[in-house]
CSV table of C-alpha atoms in Angstrom, one decimal:
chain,number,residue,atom,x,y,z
F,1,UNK,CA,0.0,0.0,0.0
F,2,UNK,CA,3.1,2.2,0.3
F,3,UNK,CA,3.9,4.8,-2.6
F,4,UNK,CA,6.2,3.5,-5.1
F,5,UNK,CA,9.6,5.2,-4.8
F,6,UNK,CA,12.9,4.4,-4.8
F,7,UNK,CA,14.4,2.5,-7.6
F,8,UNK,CA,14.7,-0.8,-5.4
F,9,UNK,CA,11.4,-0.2,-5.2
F,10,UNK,CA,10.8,-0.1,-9.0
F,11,UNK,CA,13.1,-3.2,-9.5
F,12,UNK,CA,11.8,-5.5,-6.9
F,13,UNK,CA,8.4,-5.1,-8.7
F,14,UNK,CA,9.5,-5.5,-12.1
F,15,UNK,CA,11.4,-8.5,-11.2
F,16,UNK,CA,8.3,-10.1,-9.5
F,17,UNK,CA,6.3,-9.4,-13.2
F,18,UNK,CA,9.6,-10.6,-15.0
F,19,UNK,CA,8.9,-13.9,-13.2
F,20,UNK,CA,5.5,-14.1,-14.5
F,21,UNK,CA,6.3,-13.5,-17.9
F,22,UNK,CA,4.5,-10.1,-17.8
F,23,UNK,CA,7.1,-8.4,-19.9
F,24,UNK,CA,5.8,-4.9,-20.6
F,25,UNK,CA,4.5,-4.6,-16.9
F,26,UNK,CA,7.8,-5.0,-15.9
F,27,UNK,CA,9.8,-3.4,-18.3
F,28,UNK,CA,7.9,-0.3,-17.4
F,29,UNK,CA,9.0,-0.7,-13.3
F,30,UNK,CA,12.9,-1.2,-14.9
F,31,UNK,CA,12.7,2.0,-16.8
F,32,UNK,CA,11.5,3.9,-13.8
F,33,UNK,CA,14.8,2.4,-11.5
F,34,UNK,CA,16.8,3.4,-14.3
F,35,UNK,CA,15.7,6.8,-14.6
F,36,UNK,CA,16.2,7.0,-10.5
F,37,UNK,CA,19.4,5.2,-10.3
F,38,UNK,CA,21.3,5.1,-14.3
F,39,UNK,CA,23.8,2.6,-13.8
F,40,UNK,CA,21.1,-0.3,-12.2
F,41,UNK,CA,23.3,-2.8,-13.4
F,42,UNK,CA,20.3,-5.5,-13.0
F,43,UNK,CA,17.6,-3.2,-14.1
F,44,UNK,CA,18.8,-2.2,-17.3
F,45,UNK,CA,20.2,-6.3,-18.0
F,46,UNK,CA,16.2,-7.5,-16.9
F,47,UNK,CA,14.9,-4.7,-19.2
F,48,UNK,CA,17.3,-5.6,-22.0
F,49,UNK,CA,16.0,-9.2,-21.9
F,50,UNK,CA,12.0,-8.1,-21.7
F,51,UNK,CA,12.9,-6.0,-24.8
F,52,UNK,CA,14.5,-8.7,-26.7
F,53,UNK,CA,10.5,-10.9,-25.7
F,54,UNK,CA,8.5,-7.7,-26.6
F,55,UNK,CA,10.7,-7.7,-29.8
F,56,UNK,CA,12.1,-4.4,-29.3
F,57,UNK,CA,15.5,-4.8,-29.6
F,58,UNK,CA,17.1,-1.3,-30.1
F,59,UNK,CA,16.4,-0.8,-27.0
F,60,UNK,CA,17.4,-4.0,-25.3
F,61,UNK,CA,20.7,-3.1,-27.4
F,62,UNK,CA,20.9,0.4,-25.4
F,63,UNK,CA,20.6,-1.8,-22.4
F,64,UNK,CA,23.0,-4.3,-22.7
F,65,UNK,CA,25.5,-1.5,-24.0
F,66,UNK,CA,25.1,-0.2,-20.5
F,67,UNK,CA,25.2,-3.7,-19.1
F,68,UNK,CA,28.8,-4.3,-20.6
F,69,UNK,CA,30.0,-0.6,-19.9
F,70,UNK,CA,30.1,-2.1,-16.3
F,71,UNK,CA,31.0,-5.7,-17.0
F,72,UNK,CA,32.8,-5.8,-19.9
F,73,UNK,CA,34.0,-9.8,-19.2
F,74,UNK,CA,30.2,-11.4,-19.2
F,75,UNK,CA,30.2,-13.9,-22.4
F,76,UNK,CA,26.1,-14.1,-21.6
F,77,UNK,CA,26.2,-10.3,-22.5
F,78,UNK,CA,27.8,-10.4,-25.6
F,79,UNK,CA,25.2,-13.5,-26.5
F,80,UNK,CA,22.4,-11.4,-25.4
F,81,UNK,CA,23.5,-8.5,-27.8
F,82,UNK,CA,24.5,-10.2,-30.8
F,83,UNK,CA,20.4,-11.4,-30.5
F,84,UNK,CA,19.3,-8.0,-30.5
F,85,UNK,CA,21.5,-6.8,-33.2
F,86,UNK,CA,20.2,-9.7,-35.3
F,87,UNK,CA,16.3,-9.1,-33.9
F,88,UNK,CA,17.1,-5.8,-35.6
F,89,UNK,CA,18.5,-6.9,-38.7
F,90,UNK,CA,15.7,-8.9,-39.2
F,91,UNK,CA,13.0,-5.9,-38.5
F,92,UNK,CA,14.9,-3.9,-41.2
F,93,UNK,CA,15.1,-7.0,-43.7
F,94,UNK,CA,11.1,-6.8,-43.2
F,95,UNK,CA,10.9,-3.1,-43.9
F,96,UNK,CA,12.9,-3.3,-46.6
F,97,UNK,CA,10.6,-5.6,-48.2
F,98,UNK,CA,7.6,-3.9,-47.4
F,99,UNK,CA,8.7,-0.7,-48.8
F,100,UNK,CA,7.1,0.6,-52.0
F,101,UNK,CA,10.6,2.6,-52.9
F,102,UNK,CA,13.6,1.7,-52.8
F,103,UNK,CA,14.9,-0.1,-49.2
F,104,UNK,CA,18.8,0.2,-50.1
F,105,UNK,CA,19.7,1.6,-47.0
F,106,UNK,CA,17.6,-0.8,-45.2
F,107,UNK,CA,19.3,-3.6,-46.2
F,108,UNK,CA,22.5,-2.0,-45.7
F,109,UNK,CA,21.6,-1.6,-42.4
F,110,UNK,CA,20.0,-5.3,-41.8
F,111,UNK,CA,23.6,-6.2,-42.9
F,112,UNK,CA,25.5,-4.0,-40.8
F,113,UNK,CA,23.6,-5.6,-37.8
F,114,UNK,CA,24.4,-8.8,-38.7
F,115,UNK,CA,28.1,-8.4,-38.6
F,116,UNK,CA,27.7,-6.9,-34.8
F,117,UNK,CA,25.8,-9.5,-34.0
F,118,UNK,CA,28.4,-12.3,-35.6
F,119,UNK,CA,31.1,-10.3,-33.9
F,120,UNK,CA,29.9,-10.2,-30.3
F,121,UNK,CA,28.8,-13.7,-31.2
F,122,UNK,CA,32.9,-14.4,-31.3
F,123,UNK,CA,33.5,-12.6,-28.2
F,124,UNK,CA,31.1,-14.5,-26.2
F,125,UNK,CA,32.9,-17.9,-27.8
F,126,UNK,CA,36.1,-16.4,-27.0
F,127,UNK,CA,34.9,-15.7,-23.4
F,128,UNK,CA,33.5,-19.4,-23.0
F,129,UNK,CA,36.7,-20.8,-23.5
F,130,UNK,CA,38.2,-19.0,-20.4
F,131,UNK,CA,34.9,-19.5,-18.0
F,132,UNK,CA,32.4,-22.7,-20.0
F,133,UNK,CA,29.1,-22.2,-19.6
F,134,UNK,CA,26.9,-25.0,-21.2
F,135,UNK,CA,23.6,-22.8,-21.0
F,136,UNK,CA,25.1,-19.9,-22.6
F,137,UNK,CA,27.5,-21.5,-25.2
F,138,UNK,CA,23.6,-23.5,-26.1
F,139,UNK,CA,21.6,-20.3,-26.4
F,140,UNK,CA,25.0,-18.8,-28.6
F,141,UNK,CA,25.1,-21.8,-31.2
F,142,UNK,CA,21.5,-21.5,-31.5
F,143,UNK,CA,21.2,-17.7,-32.1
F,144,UNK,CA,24.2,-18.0,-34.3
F,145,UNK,CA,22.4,-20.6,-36.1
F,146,UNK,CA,19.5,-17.8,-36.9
F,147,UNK,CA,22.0,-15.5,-37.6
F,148,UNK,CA,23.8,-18.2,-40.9
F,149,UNK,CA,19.5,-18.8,-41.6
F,150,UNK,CA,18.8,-15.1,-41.9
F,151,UNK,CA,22.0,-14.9,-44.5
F,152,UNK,CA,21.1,-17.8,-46.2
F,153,UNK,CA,24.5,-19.8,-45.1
F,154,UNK,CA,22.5,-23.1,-44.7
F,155,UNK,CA,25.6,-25.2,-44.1
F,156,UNK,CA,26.7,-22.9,-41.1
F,157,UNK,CA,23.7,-22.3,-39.6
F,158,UNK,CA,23.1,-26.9,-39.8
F,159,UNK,CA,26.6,-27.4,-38.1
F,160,UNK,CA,25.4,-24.7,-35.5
F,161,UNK,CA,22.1,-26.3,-34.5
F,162,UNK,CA,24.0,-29.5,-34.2
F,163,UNK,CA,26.4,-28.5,-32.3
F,164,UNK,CA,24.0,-26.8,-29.9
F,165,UNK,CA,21.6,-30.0,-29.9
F,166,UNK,CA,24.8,-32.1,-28.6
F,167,UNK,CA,25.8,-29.8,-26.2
F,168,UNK,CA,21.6,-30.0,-25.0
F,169,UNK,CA,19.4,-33.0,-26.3
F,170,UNK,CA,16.5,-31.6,-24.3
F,171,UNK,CA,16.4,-28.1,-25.9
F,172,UNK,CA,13.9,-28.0,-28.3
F,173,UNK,CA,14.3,-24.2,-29.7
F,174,UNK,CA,17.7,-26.4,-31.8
F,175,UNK,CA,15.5,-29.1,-33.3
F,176,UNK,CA,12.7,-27.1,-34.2
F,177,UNK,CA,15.7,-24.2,-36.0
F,178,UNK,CA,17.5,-27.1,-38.0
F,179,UNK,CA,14.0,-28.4,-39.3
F,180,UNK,CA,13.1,-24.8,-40.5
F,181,UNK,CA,16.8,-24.7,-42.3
F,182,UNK,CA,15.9,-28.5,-43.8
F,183,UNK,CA,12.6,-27.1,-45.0
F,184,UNK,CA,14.5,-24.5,-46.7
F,185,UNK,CA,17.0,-27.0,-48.4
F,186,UNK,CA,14.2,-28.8,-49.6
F,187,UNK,CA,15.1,-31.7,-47.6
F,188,UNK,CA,11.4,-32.4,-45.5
F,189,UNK,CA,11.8,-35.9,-44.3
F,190,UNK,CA,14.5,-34.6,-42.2
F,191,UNK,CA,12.4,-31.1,-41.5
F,192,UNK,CA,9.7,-33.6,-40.5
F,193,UNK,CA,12.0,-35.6,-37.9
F,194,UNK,CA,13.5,-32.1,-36.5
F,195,UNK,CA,10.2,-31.0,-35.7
F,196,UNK,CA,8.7,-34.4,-34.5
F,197,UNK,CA,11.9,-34.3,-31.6
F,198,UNK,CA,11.1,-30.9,-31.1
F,199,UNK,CA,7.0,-31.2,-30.5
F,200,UNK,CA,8.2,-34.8,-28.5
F,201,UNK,CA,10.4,-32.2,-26.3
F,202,UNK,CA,7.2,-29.2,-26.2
F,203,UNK,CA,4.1,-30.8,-26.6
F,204,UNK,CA,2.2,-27.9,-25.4
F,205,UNK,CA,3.4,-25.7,-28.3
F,206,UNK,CA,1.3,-24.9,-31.1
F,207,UNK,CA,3.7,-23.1,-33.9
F,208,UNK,CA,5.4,-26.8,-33.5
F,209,UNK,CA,2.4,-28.4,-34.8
F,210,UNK,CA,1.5,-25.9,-37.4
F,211,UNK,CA,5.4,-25.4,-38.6
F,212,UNK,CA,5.3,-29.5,-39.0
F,213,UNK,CA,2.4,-29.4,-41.2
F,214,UNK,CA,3.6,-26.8,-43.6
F,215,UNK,CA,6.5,-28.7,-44.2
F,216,UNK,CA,3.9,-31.5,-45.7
F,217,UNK,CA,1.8,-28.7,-47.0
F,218,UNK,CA,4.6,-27.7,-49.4
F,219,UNK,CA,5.6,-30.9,-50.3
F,220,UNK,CA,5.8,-31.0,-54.4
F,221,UNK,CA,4.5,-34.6,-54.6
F,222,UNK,CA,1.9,-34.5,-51.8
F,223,UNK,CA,0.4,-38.0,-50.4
F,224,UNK,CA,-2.6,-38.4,-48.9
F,225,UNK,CA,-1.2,-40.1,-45.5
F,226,UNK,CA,0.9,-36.5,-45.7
F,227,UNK,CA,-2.1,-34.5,-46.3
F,228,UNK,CA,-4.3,-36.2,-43.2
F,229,UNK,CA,-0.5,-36.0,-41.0
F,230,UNK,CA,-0.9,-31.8,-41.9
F,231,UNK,CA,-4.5,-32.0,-40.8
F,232,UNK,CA,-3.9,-33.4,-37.6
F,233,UNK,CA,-1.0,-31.4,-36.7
F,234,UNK,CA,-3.3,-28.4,-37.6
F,235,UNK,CA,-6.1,-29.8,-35.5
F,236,UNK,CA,-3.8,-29.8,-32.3
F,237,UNK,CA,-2.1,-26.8,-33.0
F,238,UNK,CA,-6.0,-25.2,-33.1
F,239,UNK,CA,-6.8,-26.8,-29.9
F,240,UNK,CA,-3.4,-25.4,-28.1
F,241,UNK,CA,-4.4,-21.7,-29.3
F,242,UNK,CA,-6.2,-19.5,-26.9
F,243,UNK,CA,-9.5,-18.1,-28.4
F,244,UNK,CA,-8.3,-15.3,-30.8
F,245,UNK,CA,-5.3,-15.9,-31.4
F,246,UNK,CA,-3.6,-14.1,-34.2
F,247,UNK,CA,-2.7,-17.8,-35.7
F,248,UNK,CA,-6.3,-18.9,-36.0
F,249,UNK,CA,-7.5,-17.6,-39.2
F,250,UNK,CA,-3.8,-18.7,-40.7
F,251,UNK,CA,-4.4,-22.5,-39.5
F,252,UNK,CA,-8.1,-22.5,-40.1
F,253,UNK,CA,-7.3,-21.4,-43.7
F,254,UNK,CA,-4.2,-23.7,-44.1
F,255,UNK,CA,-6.8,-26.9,-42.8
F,256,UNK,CA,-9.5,-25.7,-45.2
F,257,UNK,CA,-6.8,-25.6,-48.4
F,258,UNK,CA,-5.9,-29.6,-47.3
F,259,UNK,CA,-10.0,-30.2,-47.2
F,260,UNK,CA,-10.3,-28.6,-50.3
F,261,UNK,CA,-7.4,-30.3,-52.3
F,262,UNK,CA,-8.9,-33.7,-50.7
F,263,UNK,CA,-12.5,-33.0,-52.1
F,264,UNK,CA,-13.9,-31.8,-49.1
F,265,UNK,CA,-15.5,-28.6,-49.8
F,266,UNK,CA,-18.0,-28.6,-46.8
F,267,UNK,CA,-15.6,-28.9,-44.4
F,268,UNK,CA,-13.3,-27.0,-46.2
F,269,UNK,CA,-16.1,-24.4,-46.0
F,270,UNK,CA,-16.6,-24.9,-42.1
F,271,UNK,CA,-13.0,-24.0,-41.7
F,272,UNK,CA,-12.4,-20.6,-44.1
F,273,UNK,CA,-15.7,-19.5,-41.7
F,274,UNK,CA,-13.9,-20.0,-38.5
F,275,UNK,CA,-11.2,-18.5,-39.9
F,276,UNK,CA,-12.9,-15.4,-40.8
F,277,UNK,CA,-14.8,-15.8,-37.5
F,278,UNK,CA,-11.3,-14.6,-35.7
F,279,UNK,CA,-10.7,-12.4,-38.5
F,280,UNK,CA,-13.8,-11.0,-40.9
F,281,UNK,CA,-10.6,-9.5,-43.3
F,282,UNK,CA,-8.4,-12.4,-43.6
F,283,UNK,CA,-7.4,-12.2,-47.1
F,284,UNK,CA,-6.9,-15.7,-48.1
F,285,UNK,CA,-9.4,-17.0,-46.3
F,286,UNK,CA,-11.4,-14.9,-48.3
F,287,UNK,CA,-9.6,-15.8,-51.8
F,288,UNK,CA,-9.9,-19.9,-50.7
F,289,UNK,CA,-13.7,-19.4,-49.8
F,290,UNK,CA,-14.8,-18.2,-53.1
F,291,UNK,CA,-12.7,-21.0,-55.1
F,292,UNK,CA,-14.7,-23.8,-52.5
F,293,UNK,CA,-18.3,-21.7,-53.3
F,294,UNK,CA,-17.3,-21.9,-57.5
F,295,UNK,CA,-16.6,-25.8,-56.4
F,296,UNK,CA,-19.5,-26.2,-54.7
F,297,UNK,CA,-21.7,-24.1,-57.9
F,298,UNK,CA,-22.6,-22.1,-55.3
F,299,UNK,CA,-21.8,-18.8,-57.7
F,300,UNK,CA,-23.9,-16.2,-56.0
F,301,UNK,CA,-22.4,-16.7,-52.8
């Protein structure tokens, strides 16, 4: 019932929402510590790392450059940067694509990032092999890994998620990475076995089950055992969502394609209308419905 005050204050009760996941509730309580006490070693380190979840990374970078102003020998640092450098590089990849001019300097920029990130990525390697840390050196090959995907160095970015799944059979966020590279390579009975391991190591996580059936989904000589394996990786993955999630419509419309190319345009039907249940402007849920209605002769519609 007291006031709120001082910046132990402020960072006691951000790190009680960090706990819960409650990322933006406590981020706010580390930004108030920091503006109290500047150099909150903790605050601004706990603030970097609810940043990097609330993908705002330029400032988790701002964070962890104050971070390593005070400890300049913490490998997990470097780790943690080198993620937000390449969380950036990403965000200007995407805006680069989206623009309707030309995006030059964005890209220049998403490439610039992506050497920071591969460099503090060395220092953190460089550090582990005066002080090993299992944990850290995992969560390094594994953002490294990204880092070779987002470049398109598929053979780098493999060894990486290897490595990182011998150093840690029982980290999931590695098998489910190398299947998205395998999917990328074309190779999706591997992608397949990545993310079966992963989903066997997560159960609980729906992007496992939808990411495992758009590997069969894109399949160039589809089967139908393949086609009902999709469906009922989409089925769970619907079930795990909470209602409205922002992946409904995309999984509802993704079922309803396999329906459709199997014949069954009812329920094929059923499933574009759920989708645009969640979201009435759903574009391809929209574009899918009216080819089911001109299969059905159901024109007007």
């Amino acid at each position: 019932t007291l006031q709120t005050s001082s910046a132990i204050d402020h960072f006691l009760l951000g790190k009680e929402q960090y706990k819960r996941n409650e990322w933006s509730a406590a981020l706010s309580h580390f930004r108030e510590a920091i503006v109290i006490q500047p150099e909150h070693f903790w605050a601004h380190c706990l603030s970097a790392i609810c940043g990097l979840q609330l993908s705002r990374p330029i400032q988790a970078k701002a964070d962890l450059d104050a971070c390593l102003r005070t400890e300049p020998d913490f490998a997990w640092l470097y780790e943690l940067r080198g993620f937000a450098s390449y969380q950036v590089a990403v965000l200007a990849r995407r805006w680069a694509e989206n623009l309707q001019t030309d995006g030059s300097i964005l890209r220049a920029e998403a490439d610039l990032q992506l050497k920071e990130a591969e460099a503090d990525f060395a220092k953190a390697l460089e550090l582990l092999k005066q002080r090993p840390n299992n944990e850290v050196q995992y969560a390094l090959l594994v953002n490294r890994g990204l880092l070779w995907h987002e470049r398109r160095e598929w053979n780098k970015a493999v060894a990486d998620f290897e490595g990182a799944i011998r150093l840690n059979g029982a980290g999931w966020q590695a098998h489910a990475n190398l299947a998205q590279v395998y999917s990328r390579q074309d190779k999706p009975d591997q992608a397949i076995e990545q993310f079966s391991r992963a989903i066997k190591l997560r159960p609980d996580l729906a992007p496992l089950y939808s990411a495992r059936a758009g590997v069969d989904l894109r399949r160039k000589d589809q089967t139908g055992p393949q086609r009902e394996r999709a469906l009922r990786d989409l089925d769970m993955a619907i079930s795990l969502e909470p209602p409205g999630s922002p992946s409904l419509p995309k999984d509802e419309t993704t079922r309803a394609l396999l329906l459709h190319r199997d014949g069954r345009e009812k329920d094929a039907l059923k499933a574009c209308e759920k989708a645009l249940e969640v979201d009435p402007n759903f574009l391809e849920a929209h574009r899918l419905k009216i080819d089911v209605l001109r299969k059905l002769n159901r024109h007007s519609e």
